[in-house]
Tab-separated table of C-alpha atoms and ligand atoms in Angstrom:
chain	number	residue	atom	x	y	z
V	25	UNK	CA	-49.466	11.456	-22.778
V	26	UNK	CA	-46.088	13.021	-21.612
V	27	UNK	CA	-47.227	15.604	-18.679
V	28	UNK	CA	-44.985	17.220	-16.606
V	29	UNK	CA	-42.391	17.290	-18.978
V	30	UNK	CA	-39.926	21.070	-19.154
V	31	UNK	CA	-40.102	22.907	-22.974
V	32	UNK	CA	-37.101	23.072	-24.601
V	33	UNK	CA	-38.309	24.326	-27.956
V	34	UNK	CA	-41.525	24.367	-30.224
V	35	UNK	CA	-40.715	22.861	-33.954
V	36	UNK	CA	-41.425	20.105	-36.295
V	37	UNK	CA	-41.620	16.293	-36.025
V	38	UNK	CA	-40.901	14.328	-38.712
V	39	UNK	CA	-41.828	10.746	-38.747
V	40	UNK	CA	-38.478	8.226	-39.974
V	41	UNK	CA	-37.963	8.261	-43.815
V	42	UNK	CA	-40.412	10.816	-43.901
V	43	UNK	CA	-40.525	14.780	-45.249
V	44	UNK	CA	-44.209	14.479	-43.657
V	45	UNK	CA	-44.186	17.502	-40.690
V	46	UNK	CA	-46.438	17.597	-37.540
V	47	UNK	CA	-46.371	20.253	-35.439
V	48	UNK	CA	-44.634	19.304	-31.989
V	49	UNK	CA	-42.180	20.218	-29.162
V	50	UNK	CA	-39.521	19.038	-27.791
V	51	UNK	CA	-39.926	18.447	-23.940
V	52	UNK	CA	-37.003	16.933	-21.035
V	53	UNK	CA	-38.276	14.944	-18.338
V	54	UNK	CA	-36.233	12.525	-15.750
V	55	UNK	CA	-33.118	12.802	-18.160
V	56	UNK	CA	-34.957	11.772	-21.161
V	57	UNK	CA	-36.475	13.634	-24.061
V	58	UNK	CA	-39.712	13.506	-25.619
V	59	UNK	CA	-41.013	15.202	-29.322
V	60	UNK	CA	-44.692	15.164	-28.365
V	61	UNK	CA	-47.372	16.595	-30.555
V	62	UNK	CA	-49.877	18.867	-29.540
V	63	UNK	CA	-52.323	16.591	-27.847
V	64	UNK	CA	-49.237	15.562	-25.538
V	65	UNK	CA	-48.845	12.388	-26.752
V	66	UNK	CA	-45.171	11.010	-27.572
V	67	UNK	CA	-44.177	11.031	-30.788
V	68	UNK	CA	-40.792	9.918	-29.997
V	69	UNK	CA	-38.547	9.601	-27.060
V	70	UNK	CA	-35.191	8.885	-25.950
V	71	UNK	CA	-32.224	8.902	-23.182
V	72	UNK	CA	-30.588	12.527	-23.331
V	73	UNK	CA	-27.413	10.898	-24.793
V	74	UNK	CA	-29.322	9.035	-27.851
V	75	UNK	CA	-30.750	12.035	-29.323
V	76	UNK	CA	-28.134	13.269	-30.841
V	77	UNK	CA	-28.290	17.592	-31.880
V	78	UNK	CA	-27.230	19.008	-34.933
V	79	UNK	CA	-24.263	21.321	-34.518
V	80	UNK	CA	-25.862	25.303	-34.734
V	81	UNK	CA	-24.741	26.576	-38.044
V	82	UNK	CA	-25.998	29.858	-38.455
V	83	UNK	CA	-29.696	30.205	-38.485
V	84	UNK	CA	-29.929	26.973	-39.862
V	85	UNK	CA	-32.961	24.936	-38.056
V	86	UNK	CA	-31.688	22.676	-35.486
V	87	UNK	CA	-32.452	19.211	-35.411
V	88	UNK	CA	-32.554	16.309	-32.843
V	89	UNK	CA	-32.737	13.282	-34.187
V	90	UNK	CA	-33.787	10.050	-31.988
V	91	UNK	CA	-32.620	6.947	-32.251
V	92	UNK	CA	-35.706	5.673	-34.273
V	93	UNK	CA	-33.992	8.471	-36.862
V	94	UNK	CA	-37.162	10.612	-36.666
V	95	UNK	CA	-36.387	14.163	-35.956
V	96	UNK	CA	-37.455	17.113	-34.392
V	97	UNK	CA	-36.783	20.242	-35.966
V	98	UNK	CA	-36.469	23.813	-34.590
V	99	UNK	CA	-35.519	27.364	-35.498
V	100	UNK	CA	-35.192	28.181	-31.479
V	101	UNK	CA	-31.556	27.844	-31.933
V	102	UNK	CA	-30.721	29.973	-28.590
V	103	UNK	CA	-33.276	27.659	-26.460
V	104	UNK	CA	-31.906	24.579	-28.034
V	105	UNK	CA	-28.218	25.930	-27.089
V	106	UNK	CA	-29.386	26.692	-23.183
V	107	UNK	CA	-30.521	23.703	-22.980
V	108	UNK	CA	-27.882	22.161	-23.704
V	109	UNK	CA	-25.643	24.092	-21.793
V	110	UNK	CA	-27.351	24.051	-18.484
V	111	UNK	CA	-28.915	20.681	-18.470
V	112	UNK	CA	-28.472	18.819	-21.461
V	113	UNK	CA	-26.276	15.377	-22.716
V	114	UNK	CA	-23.422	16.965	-20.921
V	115	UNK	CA	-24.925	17.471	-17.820
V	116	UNK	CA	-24.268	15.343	-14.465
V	117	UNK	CA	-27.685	15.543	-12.826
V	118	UNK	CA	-29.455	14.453	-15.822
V	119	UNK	CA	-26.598	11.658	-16.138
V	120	UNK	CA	-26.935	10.608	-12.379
V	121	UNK	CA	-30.667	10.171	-12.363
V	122	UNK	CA	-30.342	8.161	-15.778
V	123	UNK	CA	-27.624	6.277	-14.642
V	124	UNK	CA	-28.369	5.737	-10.952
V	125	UNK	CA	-27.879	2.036	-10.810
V	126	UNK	CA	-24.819	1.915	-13.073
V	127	UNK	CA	-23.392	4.161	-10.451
V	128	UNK	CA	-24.525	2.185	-7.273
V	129	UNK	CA	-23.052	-0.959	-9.121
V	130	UNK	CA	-19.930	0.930	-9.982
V	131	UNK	CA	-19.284	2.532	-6.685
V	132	UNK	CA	-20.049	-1.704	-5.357
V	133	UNK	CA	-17.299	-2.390	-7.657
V	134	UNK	CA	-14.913	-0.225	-6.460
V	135	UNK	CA	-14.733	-1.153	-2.639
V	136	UNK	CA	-14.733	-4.943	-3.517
V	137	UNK	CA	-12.008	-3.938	-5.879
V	138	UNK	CA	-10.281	-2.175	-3.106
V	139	UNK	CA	-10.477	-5.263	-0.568
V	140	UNK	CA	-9.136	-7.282	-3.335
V	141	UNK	CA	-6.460	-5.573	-3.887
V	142	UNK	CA	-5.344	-5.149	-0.077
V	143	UNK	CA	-5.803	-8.786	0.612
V	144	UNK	CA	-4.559	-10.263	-2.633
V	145	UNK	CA	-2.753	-7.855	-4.638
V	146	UNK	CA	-0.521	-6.166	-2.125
V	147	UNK	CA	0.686	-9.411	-0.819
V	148	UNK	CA	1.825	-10.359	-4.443
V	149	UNK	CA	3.274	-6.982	-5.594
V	150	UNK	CA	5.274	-7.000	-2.421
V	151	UNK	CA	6.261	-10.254	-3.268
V	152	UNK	CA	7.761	-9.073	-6.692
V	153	UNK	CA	9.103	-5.837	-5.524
V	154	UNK	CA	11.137	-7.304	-3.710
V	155	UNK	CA	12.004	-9.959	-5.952
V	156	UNK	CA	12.978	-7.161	-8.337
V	157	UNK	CA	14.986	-4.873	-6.048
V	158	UNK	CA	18.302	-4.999	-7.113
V	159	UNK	CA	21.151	-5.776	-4.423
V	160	UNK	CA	22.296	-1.728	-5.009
V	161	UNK	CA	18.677	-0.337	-4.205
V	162	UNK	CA	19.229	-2.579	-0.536
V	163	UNK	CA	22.385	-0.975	-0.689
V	164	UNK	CA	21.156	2.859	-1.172
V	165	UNK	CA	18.455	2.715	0.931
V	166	UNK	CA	20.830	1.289	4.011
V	167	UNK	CA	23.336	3.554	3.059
V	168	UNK	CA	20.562	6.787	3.325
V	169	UNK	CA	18.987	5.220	6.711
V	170	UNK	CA	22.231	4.645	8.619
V	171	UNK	CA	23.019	8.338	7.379
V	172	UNK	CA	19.921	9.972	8.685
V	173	UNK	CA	19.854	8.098	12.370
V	174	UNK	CA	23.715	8.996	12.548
V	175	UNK	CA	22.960	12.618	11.930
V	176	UNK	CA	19.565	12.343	14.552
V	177	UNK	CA	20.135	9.702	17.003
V	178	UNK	CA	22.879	7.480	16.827
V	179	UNK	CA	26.003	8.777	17.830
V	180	UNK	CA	29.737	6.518	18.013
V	181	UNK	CA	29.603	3.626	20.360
V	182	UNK	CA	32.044	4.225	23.811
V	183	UNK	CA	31.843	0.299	24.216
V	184	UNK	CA	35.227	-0.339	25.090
V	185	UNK	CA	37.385	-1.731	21.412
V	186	UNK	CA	38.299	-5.559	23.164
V	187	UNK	CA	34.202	-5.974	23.822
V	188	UNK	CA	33.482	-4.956	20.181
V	189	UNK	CA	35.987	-7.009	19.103
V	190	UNK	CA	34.883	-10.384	21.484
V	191	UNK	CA	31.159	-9.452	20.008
V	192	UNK	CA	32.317	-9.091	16.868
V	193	UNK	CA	34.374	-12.441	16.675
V	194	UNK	CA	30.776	-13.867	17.771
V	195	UNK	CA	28.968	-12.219	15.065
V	196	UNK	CA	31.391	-13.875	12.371
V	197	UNK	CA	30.805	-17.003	14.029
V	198	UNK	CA	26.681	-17.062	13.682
V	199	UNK	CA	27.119	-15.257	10.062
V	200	UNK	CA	29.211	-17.906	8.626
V	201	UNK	CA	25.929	-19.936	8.398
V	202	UNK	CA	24.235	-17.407	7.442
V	203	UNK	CA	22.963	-16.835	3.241
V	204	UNK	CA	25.999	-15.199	1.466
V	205	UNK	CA	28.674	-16.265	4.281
V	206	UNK	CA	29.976	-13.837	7.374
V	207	UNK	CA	30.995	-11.281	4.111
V	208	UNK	CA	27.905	-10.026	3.318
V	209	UNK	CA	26.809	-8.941	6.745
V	210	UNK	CA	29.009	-5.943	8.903
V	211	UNK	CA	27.896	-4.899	12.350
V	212	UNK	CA	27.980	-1.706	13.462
V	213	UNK	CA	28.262	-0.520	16.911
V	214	UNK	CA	26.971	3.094	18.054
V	215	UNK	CA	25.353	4.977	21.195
V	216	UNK	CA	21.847	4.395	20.927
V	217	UNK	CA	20.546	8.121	22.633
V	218	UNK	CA	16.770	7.996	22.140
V	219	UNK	CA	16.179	4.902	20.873
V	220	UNK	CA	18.301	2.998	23.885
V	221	UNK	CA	18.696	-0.746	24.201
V	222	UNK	CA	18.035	-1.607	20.493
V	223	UNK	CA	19.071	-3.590	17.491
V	224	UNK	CA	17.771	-3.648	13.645
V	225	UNK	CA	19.053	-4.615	10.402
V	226	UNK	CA	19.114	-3.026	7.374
V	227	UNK	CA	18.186	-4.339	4.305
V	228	UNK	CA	21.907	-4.614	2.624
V	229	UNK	CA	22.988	-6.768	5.600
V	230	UNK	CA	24.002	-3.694	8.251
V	231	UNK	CA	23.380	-4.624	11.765
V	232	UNK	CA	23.401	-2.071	14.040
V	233	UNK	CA	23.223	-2.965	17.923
V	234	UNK	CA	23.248	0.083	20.528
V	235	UNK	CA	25.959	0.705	23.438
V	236	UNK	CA	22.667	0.460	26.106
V	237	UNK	CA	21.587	-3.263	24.432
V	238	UNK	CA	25.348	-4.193	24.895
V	239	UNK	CA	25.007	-2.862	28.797
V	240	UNK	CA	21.671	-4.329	29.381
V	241	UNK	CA	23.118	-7.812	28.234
V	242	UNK	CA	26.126	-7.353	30.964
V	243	UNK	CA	28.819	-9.957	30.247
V	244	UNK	CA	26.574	-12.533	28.207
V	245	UNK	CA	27.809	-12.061	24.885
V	246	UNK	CA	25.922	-15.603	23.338
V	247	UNK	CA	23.366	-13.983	24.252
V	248	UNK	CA	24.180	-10.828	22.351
V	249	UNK	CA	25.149	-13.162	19.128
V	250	UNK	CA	21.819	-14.932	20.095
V	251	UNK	CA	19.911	-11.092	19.329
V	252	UNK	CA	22.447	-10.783	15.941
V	253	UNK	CA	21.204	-13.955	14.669
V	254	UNK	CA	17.640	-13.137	14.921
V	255	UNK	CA	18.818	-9.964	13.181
V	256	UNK	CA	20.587	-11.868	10.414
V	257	UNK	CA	17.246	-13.563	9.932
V	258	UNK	CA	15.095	-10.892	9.537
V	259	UNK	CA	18.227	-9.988	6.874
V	260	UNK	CA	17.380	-13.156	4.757
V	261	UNK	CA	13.871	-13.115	4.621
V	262	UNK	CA	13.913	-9.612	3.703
V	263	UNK	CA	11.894	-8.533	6.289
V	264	UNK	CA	12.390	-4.757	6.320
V	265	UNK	CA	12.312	-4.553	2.790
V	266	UNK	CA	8.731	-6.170	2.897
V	267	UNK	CA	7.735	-3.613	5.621
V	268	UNK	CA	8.864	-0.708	3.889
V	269	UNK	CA	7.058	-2.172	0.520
V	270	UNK	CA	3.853	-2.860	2.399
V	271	UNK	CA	3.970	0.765	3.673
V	272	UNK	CA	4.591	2.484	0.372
V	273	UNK	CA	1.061	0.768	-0.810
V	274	UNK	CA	-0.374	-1.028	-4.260
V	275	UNK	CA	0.217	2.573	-6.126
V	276	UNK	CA	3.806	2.901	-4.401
V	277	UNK	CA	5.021	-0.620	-5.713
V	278	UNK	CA	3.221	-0.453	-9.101
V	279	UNK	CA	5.381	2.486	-9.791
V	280	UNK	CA	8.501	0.956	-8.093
V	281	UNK	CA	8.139	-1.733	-10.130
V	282	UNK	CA	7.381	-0.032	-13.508
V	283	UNK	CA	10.742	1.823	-12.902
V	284	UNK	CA	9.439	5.544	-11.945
V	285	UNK	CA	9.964	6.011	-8.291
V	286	UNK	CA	7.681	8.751	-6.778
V	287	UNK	CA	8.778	11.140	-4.323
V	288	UNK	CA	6.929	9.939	-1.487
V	289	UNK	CA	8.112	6.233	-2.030
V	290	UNK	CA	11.396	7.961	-2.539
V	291	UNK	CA	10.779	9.530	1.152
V	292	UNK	CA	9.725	6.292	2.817
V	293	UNK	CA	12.360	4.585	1.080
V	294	UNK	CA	15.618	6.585	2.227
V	295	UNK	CA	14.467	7.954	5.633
V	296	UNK	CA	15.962	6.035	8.424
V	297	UNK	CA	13.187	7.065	11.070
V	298	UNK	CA	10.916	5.159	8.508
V	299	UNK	CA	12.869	1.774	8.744
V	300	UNK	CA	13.001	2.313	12.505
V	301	UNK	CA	9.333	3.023	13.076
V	302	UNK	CA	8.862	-0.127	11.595
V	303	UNK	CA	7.819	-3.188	13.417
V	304	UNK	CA	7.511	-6.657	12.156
V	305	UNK	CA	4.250	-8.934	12.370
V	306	UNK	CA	4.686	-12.017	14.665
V	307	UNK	CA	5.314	-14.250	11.754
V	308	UNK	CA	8.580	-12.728	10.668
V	309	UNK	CA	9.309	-12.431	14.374
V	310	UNK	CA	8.739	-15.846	14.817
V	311	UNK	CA	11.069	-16.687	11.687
V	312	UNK	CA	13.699	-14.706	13.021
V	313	UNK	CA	13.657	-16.458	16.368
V	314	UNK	CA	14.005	-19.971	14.476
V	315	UNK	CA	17.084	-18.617	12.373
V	316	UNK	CA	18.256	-17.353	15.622
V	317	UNK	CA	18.119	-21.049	16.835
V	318	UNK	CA	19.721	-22.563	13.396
V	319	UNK	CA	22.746	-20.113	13.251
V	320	UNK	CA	23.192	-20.412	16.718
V	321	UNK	CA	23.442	-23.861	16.872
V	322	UNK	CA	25.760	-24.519	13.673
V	323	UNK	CA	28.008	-22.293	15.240
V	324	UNK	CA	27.918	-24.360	18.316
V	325	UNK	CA	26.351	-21.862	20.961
V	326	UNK	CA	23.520	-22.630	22.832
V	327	UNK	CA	20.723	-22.472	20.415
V	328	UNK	CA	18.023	-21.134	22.667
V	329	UNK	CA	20.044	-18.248	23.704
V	330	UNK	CA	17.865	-15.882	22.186
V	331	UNK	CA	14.694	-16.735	24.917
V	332	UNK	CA	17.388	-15.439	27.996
V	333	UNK	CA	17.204	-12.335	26.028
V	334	UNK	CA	13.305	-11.944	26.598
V	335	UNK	CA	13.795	-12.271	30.049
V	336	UNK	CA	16.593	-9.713	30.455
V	337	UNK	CA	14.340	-7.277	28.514
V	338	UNK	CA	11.173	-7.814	30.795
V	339	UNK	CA	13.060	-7.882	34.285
V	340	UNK	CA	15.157	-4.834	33.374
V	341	UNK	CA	13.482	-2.686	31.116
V	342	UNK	CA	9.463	-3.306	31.940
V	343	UNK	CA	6.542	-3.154	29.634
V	344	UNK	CA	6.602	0.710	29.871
V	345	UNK	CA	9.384	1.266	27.699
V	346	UNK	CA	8.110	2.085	24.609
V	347	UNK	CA	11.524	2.754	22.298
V	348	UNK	CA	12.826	0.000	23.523
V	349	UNK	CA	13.340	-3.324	21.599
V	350	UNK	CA	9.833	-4.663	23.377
V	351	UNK	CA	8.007	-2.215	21.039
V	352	UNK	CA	9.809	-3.461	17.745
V	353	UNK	CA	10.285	-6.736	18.475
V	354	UNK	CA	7.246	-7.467	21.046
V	355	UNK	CA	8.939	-10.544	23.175
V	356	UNK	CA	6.167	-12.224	24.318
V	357	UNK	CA	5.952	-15.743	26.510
V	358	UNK	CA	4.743	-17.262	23.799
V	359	UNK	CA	7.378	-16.413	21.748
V	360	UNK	CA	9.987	-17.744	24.369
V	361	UNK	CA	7.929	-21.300	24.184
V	362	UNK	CA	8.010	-21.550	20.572
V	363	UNK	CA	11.632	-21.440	20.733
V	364	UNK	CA	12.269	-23.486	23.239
V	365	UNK	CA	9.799	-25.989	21.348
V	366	UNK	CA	11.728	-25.698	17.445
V	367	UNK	CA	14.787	-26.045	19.397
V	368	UNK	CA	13.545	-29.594	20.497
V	369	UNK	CA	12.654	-30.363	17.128
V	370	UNK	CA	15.907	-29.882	15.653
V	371	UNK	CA	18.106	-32.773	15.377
V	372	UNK	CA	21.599	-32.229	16.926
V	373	UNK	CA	23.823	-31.973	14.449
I	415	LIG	ZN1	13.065	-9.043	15.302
């Protein structure tokens, strides 16, 4: 016995294969629909979505035929119709309450999707992204960074022309070891304003290093190539161009690397206070430092240059300086022993 059960419309049953009529009705209950006769008992029954309704043709009798392939019959065209409207195969309650643990598994599925993706997928995609840039996409989005912090807060370095030039003769020396030879990489000296002591690369091989860096440093200018060759390193291994791939996310890269950049990857791609905001994780900090010790020592400057730099940064600048270098490239005394402990392991050349 069906009890409970909502009306739709009084008809006809008709048994499978059969012309054979018995009175019934066509009732809804907990998103599934009975033909019961008039004793209550179920003639058939089905989900909403495997009875299937006849299309209304005129004042042609409606039918609803269940999977079984009996069928109800009605002439109550208009109730059939509201029923269909309000609550029938198309609507979401009935769907959610027959469907309930379809949904609960599907809505599981989703946020174990989602962790797969951030801990496996984003990895690789960054991986190819930027195995796919081409060198002239490095080259735009340097070209639109360095553009955007000269028009906000770089402005031309006042650092007298024979101390650019001694730095730069330094810089030459450390890049000739470097991937690509001292050609592919071009420092860049400006007045740092806001962002004071600093130094970053750019993906194309652009090094910019700040008149207040050159200051803080005083007259140690191995130490200054000792910063550059950290800043060649994060150069090879890509490093900004990972950062800027991790930030544009899974949906960012997938469309980077179907071809069809969207605006907001476009956005995070060519603005400069983007590449700056940046920081790296310790890992490419820690590569960086190693380079530092590599190029240093090929070009036959002391190789562990790059820890006196940590110290200059703490003693004159503080923890509280939060544009600084510390905040982008966190100098840590860890970081100073790990250097001083690959150094050792390198075999003078
Ligand atoms: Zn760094």
């Amino acid at each position: 016995m069906v009890s409970d059960g909502e009306t739709i419309a009084k008809g006809e049953w008709y048994p499978p294969h059969s012309s054979g009529a018995v009175p019934a009705r066509l009732l809804s209950r907990g998103g599934r629909l009975f033909a019961v006769n008039e004793e209550k008992l179920a003639l058939s029954d089905g989900t909403v979505r495997q009875v299937s309704f006849t299309p209304r043709v005129g004042s042609i009798p409606r039918r609803a035929v269940f999977a079984d392939g009996s069928v109800f019959e009605s002439m109550d065209n208009d109730a059939i119709d509201a029923f269909l409207r309000s609550g029938g195969r198309s609507g979401w309650v009935h769907r959610l309450e027959e469907f309930h643990p379809r949904i609960f598994v599907f809505a599981i599925a989703v946020v174990l999707l989602a962790i797969g993706i951030y801990r496996y997928a984003l990895p690789v995609l960054v991986k190819v992204a930027v195995f796919v840039t081409p060198p002239v996409v490095s080259e735009m989005m340097s070209y639109g960074a360095l553009n955007t912090l000269d028009t906000t807060v770089l402005s031309s370095s006042s650092v007298a022309e024979v101390r650019q030039a001694e730095i730069t003769d330094r810089f030459r020396q450390v890049a000739a070891n470097a991937e690509g030879g001292a050609g592919r990489y071009t420092l860049n000296f400006r007045d740092g304003g806001m962002i004071g002591p600093n130094a970053f690369a750019l993906p194309d091989g652009n090094i910019v290093i700040t008149d207040q860096l050159l200051e803080l440093a005083r007259d140690d200018n191995e130490m200054i190539a000792a910063v550059l060759a950290h800043e060649l390193g994060h150069v090879e291994y890509k490093h900004s161009l990972r950062q800027l791939y991790r930030a544009a996310g899974v949906a960012g890269l997938v469309m980077l690397i179907a071809g069809d950049i969207g605006s907001g990857v476009e956005d995070i791609l060519t603005q400069g206070g983007g590449l700056l905001a940046l920081s790296y994780s310790r890992g490419a900090e820690a590569e960086a430092d190693r380079r530092s010790v590599e190029l240093m020592r090929k070009a036959g400057m002391d190789p562990v240059a790059i820890a006196r730099f940590f110290d200059v940064l703490e003693a004159r600048l503080g923890d509280h300086s939060r544009t600084s270098m510390l905040s982008t490239h966190p100098g840590t005394p860890e970081r100073k022993e790990a250097i001083l402990e690959y150094n050792k392991t390198l075999q003078p050349d």
